[in-house]
Amino acid sequence: MLSQHYKKAVTRCACMLFAGTALQLFMGAVNASLLAYPLGIVLAANYLYLLILISFNKEKWKWTTHFTGRATYITSLTAMLVLTIIFGLVRQDGAEGAMGALGFSQMKNSWTFNIFLLHFTSVIGVKAIDDLRNIRKQKLHTAVMHTAFFIILLAGIFGSGDKQRVTLTTIQGEPTNTGVAEDGKKTELPFIIRLKDFSLEEYPPHIHIYADDNLSKEHIIIKEKGDSATLGKWHIECKEYLEMAGCKPGDSLYRPMNHVGATTAIQVRATAGNDTVEGWISCGSHIFPGSALPLPDGQMLAMPRREVKKYLSQVEVSTGDEIKNFDIAVNSPATIGAWKIYQSGYDNARGRWSTTSTFECVKDSWQPATHTAMWLILAAGVFALFANRTKKKRK
Amino acid sequence: MTMSWDIFYIYATAAAACWVSGTIFAFRNQRKGAIATSLIGSIIFLIFIAGMWVSMQRPPLRTMGETRLWYSFFLSLIGLFLYIKYRYSWMMAFGTLMSVVFTCINLLKPEIHSTTLMPALQSPWFVPHVIVYMFSYAMMGAATLFAGYLWLRKSPTEASDEEFGICDNLVRIGWAFLSLGMTMGALWAKEAWGDYWTWDPKETWALATWLSYLLYLHLRPANKNQNLLFSLLIFSFILLQMCWWGINFLPSAQGTSIHTY
C-alpha cells in the first residue's frame, strides 16, 4: 500500500502532467529564447533564492513538502525516468499527430518534460542546499554530486536562451565575419576569420570487392608499392602506387601528377587459380573519375573515397584590438573571449583539395559554471568508488 | 607476429580454457589454483587486446566487436575479484560464463571490419570514456546476474542483508563509473561540437539507464522489497542494453544518432 506521502507525490505528478499537457495543447512548444539575457540570469537568481528559502523554512512552511522528502524525490526521479524512456522511444522529428500534440516528438521543448525537469531540478537544488548546510565528511561525495548536478541543470535550463551557435563558411584568403544562426538568420560575429590554409590527411586506400551494387565489408589496405594481401579468393599485389595521379579522359592509364585534383591510383595484379587480371584502380577526385578493375567472375576491385584521418584549418582571427593565429581541428577548437570556434566541415566534393572550411562558432556564457560542475562530478564519482561502501558482515 | 582478428580464436580458446579451469578449481575449493588460472586467462586476453592496439595503431574501442573484447575482459576480472573478496565460487562462474559468451559472439559475429578512426574519435577522452563505460556495463551485468540469482533461487529465504550489500556495492560502483563515463562523454562532446548534451538517442538512453540505477540506489536505504528492487535492476539492465546496442535497431533512432558503429 502506498503511504500518504506517496499518494500526495503521485497526485502532484498527475497535476504536473495535466498542466504540461494543457499548456502544450494551448501554447505549443516551449520557446527557450525567452530566457535570453538578462531575463535568464534574473530568473535563475530568484529561483536560487527561493530554493534557499525553502531549505531554511521547510519546518515552518508546509507547502515546501512539494520539494522535499523521500516520496517526493522518488516520484520525481521515476517521472523523469519514464519521460526519458518516452523521449528515447519516440522519434524526435517534431512530427504531428498524437505524439506531436503532446509534445513527445519534440520532447526537449515540451511543456510536460520541462515542468517535470524544473521540479526535478528544484528537488535536487533543495537537497544540495540541505547537504551543504549539514555537510558531514562521509557524505561529501553525495553533497558534491547533488550540487554539481543542480548547477548543470540550473545552467542548462536558465542558460538555454543565451546560447548562440553560428555556422560560418570561409573561403581561403577571404576574411569573413558573417554566418548563419540556428534560426537561419544571417548573423554578424564580433570577430573576423580569415582561412590561411586548409589541409586534410587521409587513411591509406582500401580495396573492396564490388558486386551487386554493394561494396564488400572485407577489404585490404594498400600502403605502398609491393604490398600484397588476399581478398576473397583473390591474391592482390600492388605493382605501382601513385599518391598523386591523373589520367586523360577515356584513358585507363594513370600517371604521376602534382596538381589540384590529383587522386590516388594503384596498379594491381589480382590472381586466383589460373585467372590473372592487371590494371589500375582509383578512388577519383572532383576532377578525375574513379576507376575499378573488372574481374572474370563479374565482380570488380574498387577503391572507395579514402577515409579522412584529420583535417585542419589554419586561420587568422581579428577582433579589432588584436590578431591571433589558430590551428583549428576537430576536438581542438579556438577560443576568442566567450566564443569558441569549432572545425565543422569542408568541401566534401573537393576533399583534400578543398579551399573552403566550415566552422561552428558557439557562445555559451554559462559554460564556466557547467564545466566546473562536470569536473566536480568526475571528482565525486572517483570519491564515491571508495566511500560509503556497505560493510561486509562476516558470518 | 602482428596481432590480428585472424588469430583471435587462439587467444580466445586459451583464455576461455583458463577461465573455465579456474571456475572448476573454485568449485573444488582449490582457491590458489582458481585465482592463478583465472588471472592467467585474463592476462592472455589482455595480451590480445594490447596486441590489437599496437597493430591497428589505435585503441580497439570503436566497433561493437572491439567493445565486446573489453566487456569479456572486465567481466572475467570482476568475477575473479568477487570470488577473492566474497569466496563465492558461483560468482566466478558467472564472470566466466559471461566472458565466454561474449567471446563466442565475437568469434561467430565479429563486426570488426572498420580499421580507421574518424577525426571526432581522435580525442584524449575516447579511451577513458569507452573503457569506463565498458567496466560499468560489466559491473551492472554482474549485479543483474546476482540479483537474478537471489530472486529466482529455490531457497525460500529472502535475500539477506549481506547479499543485498553485495548487490548494492556492485550497483554503486557501476553507477559511479556510469557517471564518470557520461560526464567524460559530455566534456568530450563540448570539445568536439560545442554542446555538452544534444539528446542524441544514445545520450537519451544513457540518461534513462543512469536514472534507473539512481532510482535503485535511492530506493534501497528504506526498502527491502526484493520483487521491486530486483525487477528494477533487471529493467535497468534492459535499458543499458538498449543504450549499448539496442538503438542500432530502434526505429526512433534510425538515421538520427551519431553514435553508430
GROMACS .gro file of N, CA and C in nm, chain A residues 6 70 73-75 77-78 80-81 84-85 87-92 108 113 117 120 141 145-146 149 163 165 203 206 217-219 221 223 307-311 329-333 340 342-343 360 362 364 367-368 370-375 377-382 384-385 387-395, chain B residues 57-58 62 81 85-86 88 113-123 125 160-162 165 168-169 172-177 179-180 182-184 186-196 198-199 204-205 207-212 214-215 218-222 232 235 239 242 250-256:
model
  450
    6TYR      N    1   0.341   0.917  -0.042
    6TYR     CA    2   0.350   0.873  -0.182
    6TYR      C    3   0.222   0.908  -0.258
   70ARG      N    4   1.146   1.185   0.098
   70ARG     CA    5   1.176   1.066   0.016
   70ARG      C    6   1.071   1.044  -0.094
   73TYR      N    7   1.126   1.284  -0.391
   73TYR     CA    8   1.235   1.262  -0.488
   73TYR      C    9   1.226   1.127  -0.556
   74ILE      N   10   1.163   1.029  -0.490
   74ILE     CA   11   1.145   0.901  -0.558
   74ILE      C   12   1.047   0.916  -0.676
   75THR      N   13   0.935   0.985  -0.652
   75THR     CA   14   0.838   1.001  -0.760
   75THR      C   15   0.891   1.093  -0.870
   77LEU      N   16   1.205   1.132  -0.953
   77LEU     CA   17   1.305   1.055  -1.027
   77LEU      C   18   1.237   0.955  -1.120
   78THR      N   19   1.131   0.890  -1.069
   78THR     CA   20   1.058   0.793  -1.151
   78THR      C   21   0.993   0.861  -1.272
   80MET      N   22   1.091   1.136  -1.420
   80MET     CA   23   1.197   1.172  -1.516
   80MET      C   24   1.241   1.049  -1.595
   81LEU      N   25   1.249   0.935  -1.526
   81LEU     CA   26   1.288   0.811  -1.593
   81LEU      C   27   1.185   0.773  -1.701
   84THR      N   28   1.206   1.012  -1.991
   84THR     CA   29   1.328   0.991  -2.070
   84THR      C   30   1.313   0.867  -2.159
   85ILE      N   31   1.246   0.764  -2.107
   85ILE     CA   32   1.224   0.645  -2.190
   85ILE      C   33   1.131   0.679  -2.308
   87PHE      N   34   1.107   0.971  -2.437
   87PHE     CA   35   1.197   1.053  -2.520
   87PHE      C   36   1.277   0.963  -2.616
   88GLY      N   37   1.325   0.850  -2.562
   88GLY     CA   38   1.405   0.760  -2.645
   88GLY      C   39   1.322   0.678  -2.742
   89LEU      N   40   1.198   0.650  -2.706
   89LEU     CA   41   1.115   0.563  -2.791
   89LEU      C   42   1.048   0.639  -2.906
   90VAL      N   43   1.021   0.768  -2.884
   90VAL     CA   44   0.952   0.847  -2.988
   90VAL      C   45   1.056   0.921  -3.072
   91ARG      N   46   1.046   0.908  -3.201
   91ARG     CA   47   1.140   0.976  -3.291
   91ARG      C   48   1.128   1.127  -3.273
   92GLN      N   49   1.241   1.193  -3.251
   92GLN     CA   50   1.242   1.337  -3.221
   92GLN      C   51   1.254   1.419  -3.350
  108LYS      N   52   1.237   1.782  -2.585
  108LYS     CA   53   1.315   1.880  -2.509
  108LYS      C   54   1.247   2.017  -2.506
  113PHE      N   55   0.772   1.782  -2.025
  113PHE     CA   56   0.909   1.745  -1.991
  113PHE      C   57   0.976   1.857  -1.911
  117LEU      N   58   1.115   1.852  -1.541
  117LEU     CA   59   1.259   1.878  -1.526
  117LEU      C   60   1.283   1.989  -1.423
  120PHE      N   61   1.222   1.843  -1.084
  120PHE     CA   62   1.335   1.756  -1.051
  120PHE      C   63   1.456   1.840  -1.009
  141HIS      N   64   3.084   1.324  -0.093
  141HIS     CA   65   3.066   1.297  -0.236
  141HIS      C   66   2.920   1.311  -0.277
  145MET      N   67   2.791   1.563  -0.554
  145MET     CA   68   2.711   1.513  -0.667
  145MET      C   69   2.582   1.594  -0.681
  146HIS      N   70   2.508   1.609  -0.569
  146HIS     CA   71   2.382   1.685  -0.575
  146HIS      C   72   2.407   1.828  -0.622
  149PHE      N   73   2.514   1.838  -1.002
  149PHE     CA   74   2.403   1.814  -1.094
  149PHE      C   75   2.304   1.930  -1.093
  163LYS      N   76   2.251   3.078  -2.533
  163LYS     CA   77   2.347   3.009  -2.618
  163LYS      C   78   2.331   3.052  -2.764
  165ARG      N   79   2.477   2.982  -3.161
  165ARG     CA   80   2.555   2.894  -3.248
  165ARG      C   81   2.544   2.948  -3.390
  203TYR      N   82   4.346   0.826  -4.457
  203TYR     CA   83   4.395   0.691  -4.429
  203TYR      C   84   4.439   0.626  -4.560
  206HIS      N   85   4.167   0.171  -4.926
  206HIS     CA   86   4.111   0.038  -4.903
  206HIS      C   87   4.065  -0.019  -5.038
  217LYS      N   88   3.226  -0.585  -4.713
  217LYS     CA   89   3.278  -0.532  -4.587
  217LYS      C   90   3.426  -0.565  -4.575
  218GLU      N   91   3.463  -0.685  -4.620
  218GLU     CA   92   3.604  -0.723  -4.615
  218GLU      C   93   3.684  -0.634  -4.710
  219HIS      N   94   3.801  -0.598  -4.669
  219HIS     CA   95   3.884  -0.516  -4.756
  219HIS      C   96   4.031  -0.539  -4.723
  221ILE      N   97   4.419  -0.326  -4.722
  221ILE     CA   98   4.477  -0.191  -4.719
  221ILE      C   99   4.608  -0.192  -4.795
  223LYS      N  100   4.938   0.029  -4.876
  223LYS     CA  101   5.009   0.149  -4.830
  223LYS      C  102   5.120   0.192  -4.925
  307GLU      N  103   3.920   0.737  -4.648
  307GLU     CA  104   3.861   0.791  -4.526
  307GLU      C  105   3.950   0.901  -4.467
  308VAL      N  106   3.885   1.001  -4.413
  308VAL     CA  107   3.958   1.117  -4.360
  308VAL      C  108   4.013   1.086  -4.220
  309LYS      N  109   4.141   1.112  -4.204
  309LYS     CA  110   4.204   1.089  -4.075
  309LYS      C  111   4.201   1.217  -3.990
  310LYS      N  112   4.232   1.326  -4.055
  310LYS     CA  113   4.239   1.452  -3.981
  310LYS      C  114   4.226   1.568  -4.079
  311TYR      N  115   4.157   1.674  -4.041
  311TYR     CA  116   4.160   1.795  -4.124
  311TYR      C  117   4.176   1.916  -4.034
  329ALA      N  118   4.111   2.223  -3.545
  329ALA     CA  119   4.079   2.089  -3.593
  329ALA      C  120   3.965   2.033  -3.510
  330VAL      N  121   3.907   1.921  -3.552
  330VAL     CA  122   3.803   1.856  -3.473
  330VAL      C  123   3.864   1.819  -3.337
  331ASN      N  124   3.793   1.846  -3.230
  331ASN     CA  125   3.840   1.824  -3.093
  331ASN      C  126   3.946   1.925  -3.049
  332SER      N  127   3.971   2.024  -3.132
  332SER     CA  128   4.069   2.125  -3.095
  332SER      C  129   4.019   2.263  -3.138
  333PRO      N  130   3.920   2.317  -3.065
  333PRO     CA  131   3.863   2.446  -3.104
  333PRO      C  132   3.952   2.563  -3.062
  340LYS      N  133   3.377   3.013  -2.885
  340LYS     CA  134   3.466   2.905  -2.926
  340LYS      C  135   3.440   2.876  -3.073
  342TYR      N  136   3.470   2.602  -3.365
  342TYR     CA  137   3.488   2.458  -3.386
  342TYR      C  138   3.502   2.426  -3.534
  343GLN      N  139   3.592   2.334  -3.566
  343GLN     CA  140   3.603   2.284  -3.703
  343GLN      C  141   3.482   2.196  -3.730
  360GLU      N  142   3.179   2.613  -3.672
  360GLU     CA  143   3.065   2.642  -3.585
  360GLU      C  144   3.118   2.733  -3.475
  362VAL      N  145   3.043   2.909  -3.133
  362VAL     CA  146   2.947   2.890  -3.024
  362VAL      C  147   2.979   2.984  -2.907
  364ASP      N  148   2.869   3.042  -2.525
  364ASP     CA  149   2.798   2.979  -2.414
  364ASP      C  150   2.844   3.047  -2.285
  367GLN      N  151   2.903   2.842  -1.970
  367GLN     CA  152   2.996   2.729  -1.977
  367GLN      C  153   3.089   2.714  -1.855
  368PRO      N  154   3.146   2.824  -1.802
  368PRO     CA  155   3.236   2.806  -1.687
  368PRO      C  156   3.168   2.734  -1.571
  370THR      N  157   2.902   2.526  -1.586
  370THR     CA  158   2.876   2.386  -1.622
  370THR      C  159   3.005   2.306  -1.621
  371HIS      N  160   3.110   2.367  -1.677
  371HIS     CA  161   3.238   2.296  -1.686
  371HIS      C  162   3.291   2.262  -1.546
  372THR      N  163   3.283   2.358  -1.457
  372THR     CA  164   3.328   2.333  -1.319
  372THR      C  165   3.247   2.220  -1.256
  373ALA      N  166   3.114   2.223  -1.278
  373ALA     CA  167   3.028   2.120  -1.221
  373ALA      C  168   3.063   1.982  -1.276
  374MET      N  169   3.097   1.977  -1.405
  374MET     CA  170   3.134   1.848  -1.467
  374MET      C  171   3.258   1.790  -1.398
  375TRP      N  172   3.355   1.875  -1.376
  375TRP     CA  173   3.478   1.826  -1.310
  375TRP      C  174   3.451   1.787  -1.165
  377ILE      N  175   3.175   1.648  -1.071
  377ILE     CA  176   3.114   1.514  -1.082
  377ILE      C  177   3.223   1.408  -1.099
  378LEU      N  178   3.321   1.438  -1.182
  378LEU     CA  179   3.431   1.342  -1.201
  378LEU      C  180   3.500   1.315  -1.067
  379ALA      N  181   3.526   1.424  -0.992
  379ALA     CA  182   3.592   1.407  -0.862
  379ALA      C  183   3.503   1.328  -0.766
  380ALA      N  184   3.373   1.363  -0.763
  380ALA     CA  185   3.280   1.294  -0.672
  380ALA      C  186   3.262   1.149  -0.713
  381GLY      N  187   3.262   1.123  -0.846
  381GLY     CA  188   3.248   0.986  -0.896
  381GLY      C  189   3.363   0.899  -0.850
  382VAL      N  190   3.485   0.953  -0.858
  382VAL     CA  191   3.603   0.878  -0.813
  382VAL      C  192   3.595   0.856  -0.663
  384ALA      N  193   3.330   0.848  -0.481
  384ALA     CA  194   3.219   0.755  -0.449
  384ALA      C  195   3.263   0.609  -0.458
  385LEU      N  196   3.364   0.582  -0.539
  385LEU     CA  197   3.412   0.444  -0.554
  385LEU      C  198   3.473   0.393  -0.424
  387ALA      N  199   3.418   0.554  -0.109
  387ALA     CA  200   3.349   0.598   0.012
  387ALA      C  201   3.216   0.527   0.030
  388ASN      N  202   3.174   0.515   0.157
  388ASN     CA  203   3.037   0.477   0.189
  388ASN      C  204   2.997   0.339   0.138
  389ARG      N  205   3.093   0.251   0.123
  389ARG     CA  206   3.057   0.117   0.078
  389ARG      C  207   2.988   0.042   0.190
  390THR      N  208   2.895  -0.042   0.151
  390THR     CA  209   2.827  -0.124   0.252
  390THR      C  210   2.928  -0.220   0.311
  391LYS      N  211   2.937  -0.218   0.444
  391LYS     CA  212   3.036  -0.304   0.507
  391LYS      C  213   2.990  -0.449   0.503
  392LYS      N  214   3.084  -0.534   0.471
  392LYS     CA  215   3.051  -0.676   0.464
  392LYS      C  216   3.035  -0.730   0.606
  393LYS      N  217   2.924  -0.794   0.629
  393LYS     CA  218   2.903  -0.853   0.760
  393LYS      C  219   2.947  -0.999   0.755
  394ARG      N  220   3.052  -1.027   0.826
  394ARG     CA  221   3.101  -1.165   0.825
  394ARG      C  222   3.013  -1.253   0.913
  395LYS      N  223   2.984  -1.368   0.862
  395LYS     CA  224   2.904  -1.462   0.941
  395LYS      C  225   2.994  -1.525   1.045
  452GLN      N  226   4.728   0.052  -3.455
  452GLN     CA  227   4.775   0.189  -3.431
  452GLN      C  228   4.663   0.280  -3.382
  453ARG      N  229   4.569   0.222  -3.315
  453ARG     CA  230   4.461   0.298  -3.249
  453ARG      C  231   4.402   0.207  -3.142
  457ARG      N  232   3.643   0.093  -3.097
  457ARG     CA  233   3.547   0.159  -3.183
  457ARG      C  234   3.429   0.070  -3.222
  476PHE      N  235   3.753  -1.092  -0.896
  476PHE     CA  236   3.758  -1.003  -0.779
  476PHE      C  237   3.651  -1.040  -0.676
  480LYS      N  238   3.704  -1.165  -0.297
  480LYS     CA  239   3.650  -1.086  -0.186
  480LYS      C  240   3.544  -1.162  -0.106
  481TYR      N  241   3.452  -1.231  -0.175
  481TYR     CA  242   3.339  -1.293  -0.105
  481TYR      C  243   3.344  -1.445  -0.100
  483TYR      N  244   3.261  -1.665  -0.308
  483TYR     CA  245   3.151  -1.738  -0.371
  483TYR      C  246   3.200  -1.792  -0.507
  508HIS      N  247   3.528  -0.501  -3.898
  508HIS     CA  248   3.594  -0.465  -4.023
  508HIS      C  249   3.655  -0.326  -4.025
  509SER      N  250   3.598  -0.235  -3.949
  509SER     CA  251   3.648  -0.098  -3.956
  509SER      C  252   3.786  -0.088  -3.890
  510THR      N  253   3.877  -0.026  -3.961
  510THR     CA  254   4.013  -0.015  -3.906
  510THR      C  255   4.053   0.130  -3.883
  511THR      N  256   3.966   0.222  -3.926
  511THR     CA  257   4.004   0.363  -3.918
  511THR      C  258   3.934   0.430  -3.800
  512LEU      N  259   3.983   0.546  -3.768
  512LEU     CA  260   3.925   0.622  -3.658
  512LEU      C  261   3.893   0.762  -3.710
  513MET      N  262   3.764   0.794  -3.717
  513MET     CA  263   3.725   0.924  -3.772
  513MET      C  264   3.776   1.037  -3.681
  514PRO      N  265   3.789   1.160  -3.738
  514PRO     CA  266   3.850   1.268  -3.661
  514PRO      C  267   3.786   1.292  -3.525
  515ALA      N  268   3.651   1.282  -3.517
  515ALA     CA  269   3.584   1.312  -3.389
  515ALA      C  270   3.626   1.215  -3.279
  516LEU      N  271   3.665   1.094  -3.318
  516LEU     CA  272   3.704   0.994  -3.217
  516LEU      C  273   3.849   1.010  -3.172
  517GLN      N  274   3.922   1.096  -3.242
  517GLN     CA  275   4.063   1.114  -3.205
  517GLN      C  276   4.072   1.221  -3.095
  518SER      N  277   4.042   1.177  -2.975
  518SER     CA  278   4.039   1.268  -2.860
  518SER      C  279   4.097   1.196  -2.740
  520TRP      N  280   3.972   1.189  -2.468
  520TRP     CA  281   3.859   1.136  -2.391
  520TRP      C  282   3.815   0.998  -2.441
  555SER      N  283   1.950  -1.189   0.218
  555SER     CA  284   2.000  -1.140   0.347
  555SER      C  285   2.058  -0.999   0.330
  556ASP      N  286   2.088  -0.936   0.444
  556ASP     CA  287   2.150  -0.802   0.440
  556ASP      C  288   2.283  -0.808   0.367
  557GLU      N  289   2.358  -0.917   0.393
  557GLU     CA  290   2.489  -0.929   0.329
  557GLU      C  291   2.474  -0.941   0.177
  560GLY      N  292   2.382  -0.624   0.041
  560GLY     CA  293   2.501  -0.538   0.048
  560GLY      C  294   2.591  -0.558  -0.073
  563ASP      N  295   2.422  -0.403  -0.368
  563ASP     CA  296   2.431  -0.256  -0.360
  563ASP      C  297   2.570  -0.207  -0.400
  564ASN      N  298   2.672  -0.278  -0.351
  564ASN     CA  299   2.808  -0.235  -0.384
  564ASN      C  300   2.837  -0.245  -0.533
  567ARG      N  301   2.650   0.039  -0.690
  567ARG     CA  302   2.709   0.169  -0.654
  567ARG      C  303   2.837   0.195  -0.735
  568ILE      N  304   2.921   0.092  -0.741
  568ILE     CA  305   3.045   0.109  -0.819
  568ILE      C  306   3.012   0.125  -0.967
  569GLY      N  307   2.919   0.042  -1.016
  569GLY     CA  308   2.879   0.052  -1.157
  569GLY      C  309   2.821   0.188  -1.189
  570TRP      N  310   2.739   0.241  -1.096
  570TRP     CA  311   2.676   0.372  -1.119
  570TRP      C  312   2.780   0.484  -1.115
  571ALA      N  313   2.877   0.471  -1.025
  571ALA     CA  314   2.984   0.574  -1.020
  571ALA      C  315   3.058   0.575  -1.154
  572PHE      N  316   3.083   0.456  -1.209
  572PHE     CA  317   3.151   0.450  -1.340
  572PHE      C  318   3.061   0.502  -1.452
  574SER      N  319   2.845   0.737  -1.417
  574SER     CA  320   2.851   0.883  -1.403
  574SER      C  321   2.979   0.938  -1.463
  575LEU      N  322   3.091   0.868  -1.435
  575LEU     CA  323   3.219   0.912  -1.490
  575LEU      C  324   3.215   0.907  -1.643
  577MET      N  325   2.957   0.911  -1.846
  577MET     CA  326   2.863   1.007  -1.904
  577MET      C  327   2.924   1.148  -1.900
  578THR      N  328   2.989   1.181  -1.789
  578THR     CA  329   3.049   1.315  -1.776
  578THR      C  330   3.166   1.331  -1.872
  579MET      N  331   3.248   1.227  -1.883
  579MET     CA  332   3.359   1.235  -1.980
  579MET      C  333   3.305   1.255  -2.122
  581ALA      N  334   3.027   1.401  -2.201
  581ALA     CA  335   2.976   1.538  -2.213
  581ALA      C  336   3.091   1.638  -2.235
  582LEU      N  337   3.200   1.618  -2.158
  582LEU     CA  338   3.316   1.709  -2.174
  582LEU      C  339   3.377   1.694  -2.312
  583TRP      N  340   3.381   1.572  -2.360
  583TRP     CA  341   3.434   1.543  -2.495
  583TRP      C  342   3.345   1.609  -2.601
  584ALA      N  343   3.213   1.592  -2.585
  584ALA     CA  344   3.120   1.649  -2.684
  584ALA      C  345   3.134   1.801  -2.691
  585LYS      N  346   3.155   1.863  -2.575
  585LYS     CA  347   3.172   2.009  -2.572
  585LYS      C  348   3.297   2.048  -2.652
  586GLU      N  349   3.402   1.970  -2.637
  586GLU     CA  350   3.528   2.000  -2.706
  586GLU      C  351   3.517   1.973  -2.856
  587ALA      N  352   3.432   1.876  -2.892
  587ALA     CA  353   3.422   1.839  -3.034
  587ALA      C  354   3.318   1.922  -3.109
  588TRP      N  355   3.202   1.949  -3.043
  588TRP     CA  356   3.092   2.013  -3.116
  588TRP      C  357   3.036   2.138  -3.051
  589GLY      N  358   3.079   2.164  -2.928
  589GLY     CA  359   3.030   2.286  -2.863
  589GLY      C  360   2.906   2.265  -2.778
  590ASP      N  361   2.858   2.143  -2.766
  590ASP     CA  362   2.744   2.113  -2.679
  590ASP      C  363   2.780   1.999  -2.586
  591TYR      N  364   2.742   2.016  -2.458
  591TYR     CA  365   2.764   1.905  -2.365
  591TYR      C  366   2.666   1.792  -2.393
  593THR      N  367   2.324   1.675  -2.649
  593THR     CA  368   2.243   1.710  -2.766
  593THR      C  369   2.119   1.622  -2.779
  594TRP      N  370   2.091   1.539  -2.681
  594TRP     CA  371   1.976   1.447  -2.685
  594TRP      C  372   1.984   1.355  -2.804
  599THR      N  373   2.021   0.987  -2.478
  599THR     CA  374   1.891   0.975  -2.411
  599THR      C  375   1.882   0.841  -2.337
  600TRP      N  376   1.923   0.733  -2.403
  600TRP     CA  377   1.914   0.602  -2.339
  600TRP      C  378   2.021   0.588  -2.229
  602LEU      N  379   2.105   0.832  -2.036
  602LEU     CA  380   2.044   0.903  -1.923
  602LEU      C  381   1.937   0.815  -1.857
  603ALA      N  382   1.854   0.748  -1.940
  603ALA     CA  383   1.749   0.661  -1.885
  603ALA      C  384   1.813   0.551  -1.799
  604THR      N  385   1.923   0.494  -1.849
  604THR     CA  386   1.993   0.389  -1.773
  604THR      C  387   2.044   0.444  -1.641
  605TRP      N  388   2.105   0.559  -1.649
  605TRP     CA  389   2.165   0.623  -1.531
  605TRP      C  390   2.057   0.656  -1.428
  606LEU      N  391   1.943   0.709  -1.475
  606LEU     CA  392   1.833   0.744  -1.384
  606LEU      C  393   1.775   0.619  -1.319
  607SER      N  394   1.766   0.511  -1.396
  607SER     CA  395   1.706   0.388  -1.344
  607SER      C  396   1.791   0.329  -1.232
  609LEU      N  397   2.000   0.500  -1.057
  609LEU     CA  398   1.994   0.601  -0.950
  609LEU      C  399   1.869   0.579  -0.865
  610LEU      N  400   1.759   0.542  -0.931
  610LEU     CA  401   1.635   0.514  -0.860
  610LEU      C  402   1.655   0.395  -0.765
  613HIS      N  403   1.843   0.509  -0.463
  613HIS     CA  404   1.765   0.591  -0.372
  613HIS      C  405   1.653   0.512  -0.305
  614LEU      N  406   1.607   0.406  -0.369
  614LEU     CA  407   1.503   0.323  -0.308
  614LEU      C  408   1.559   0.234  -0.198
  615ARG      N  409   1.681   0.187  -0.216
  615ARG     CA  410   1.737   0.083  -0.131
  615ARG      C  411   1.744   0.115   0.019
  616PRO      N  412   1.788   0.234   0.060
  616PRO     CA  413   1.807   0.257   0.204
  616PRO      C  414   1.681   0.230   0.287
  617ALA      N  415   1.563   0.251   0.230
  617ALA     CA  416   1.441   0.234   0.311
  617ALA      C  417   1.356   0.120   0.255
  627LEU      N  418   1.360  -0.400  -1.073
  627LEU     CA  419   1.413  -0.270  -1.119
  627LEU      C  420   1.555  -0.286  -1.173
  630PHE      N  421   1.525  -0.447  -1.512
  630PHE     CA  422   1.473  -0.346  -1.605
  630PHE      C  423   1.585  -0.246  -1.642
  634LEU      N  424   1.751  -0.141  -2.012
  634LEU     CA  425   1.777  -0.005  -2.062
  634LEU      C  426   1.924   0.009  -2.106
  637MET      N  427   1.971  -0.139  -2.434
  637MET     CA  428   1.917  -0.050  -2.537
  637MET      C  429   2.019   0.058  -2.571
  645LEU      N  430   1.654   0.034  -3.311
  645LEU     CA  431   1.534   0.105  -3.267
  645LEU      C  432   1.486   0.200  -3.378
  646PRO      N  433   1.360   0.186  -3.423
  646PRO     CA  434   1.314   0.273  -3.534
  646PRO      C  435   1.330   0.421  -3.504
  647SER      N  436   1.303   0.463  -3.379
  647SER     CA  437   1.310   0.607  -3.348
  647SER      C  438   1.451   0.663  -3.357
  648ALA      N  439   1.552   0.574  -3.353
  648ALA     CA  440   1.691   0.622  -3.356
  648ALA      C  441   1.755   0.611  -3.493
  649GLN      N  442   1.686   0.548  -3.587
  649GLN     CA  443   1.747   0.526  -3.718
  649GLN      C  444   1.782   0.658  -3.789
  650GLY      N  445   1.905   0.670  -3.828
  650GLY     CA  446   1.949   0.787  -3.904
  650GLY      C  447   1.963   0.914  -3.821
  651THR      N  448   1.940   0.905  -3.690
  651THR     CA  449   1.949   1.027  -3.610
  651THR      C  450   2.065   1.026  -3.512
   0.00000   0.00000   0.00000
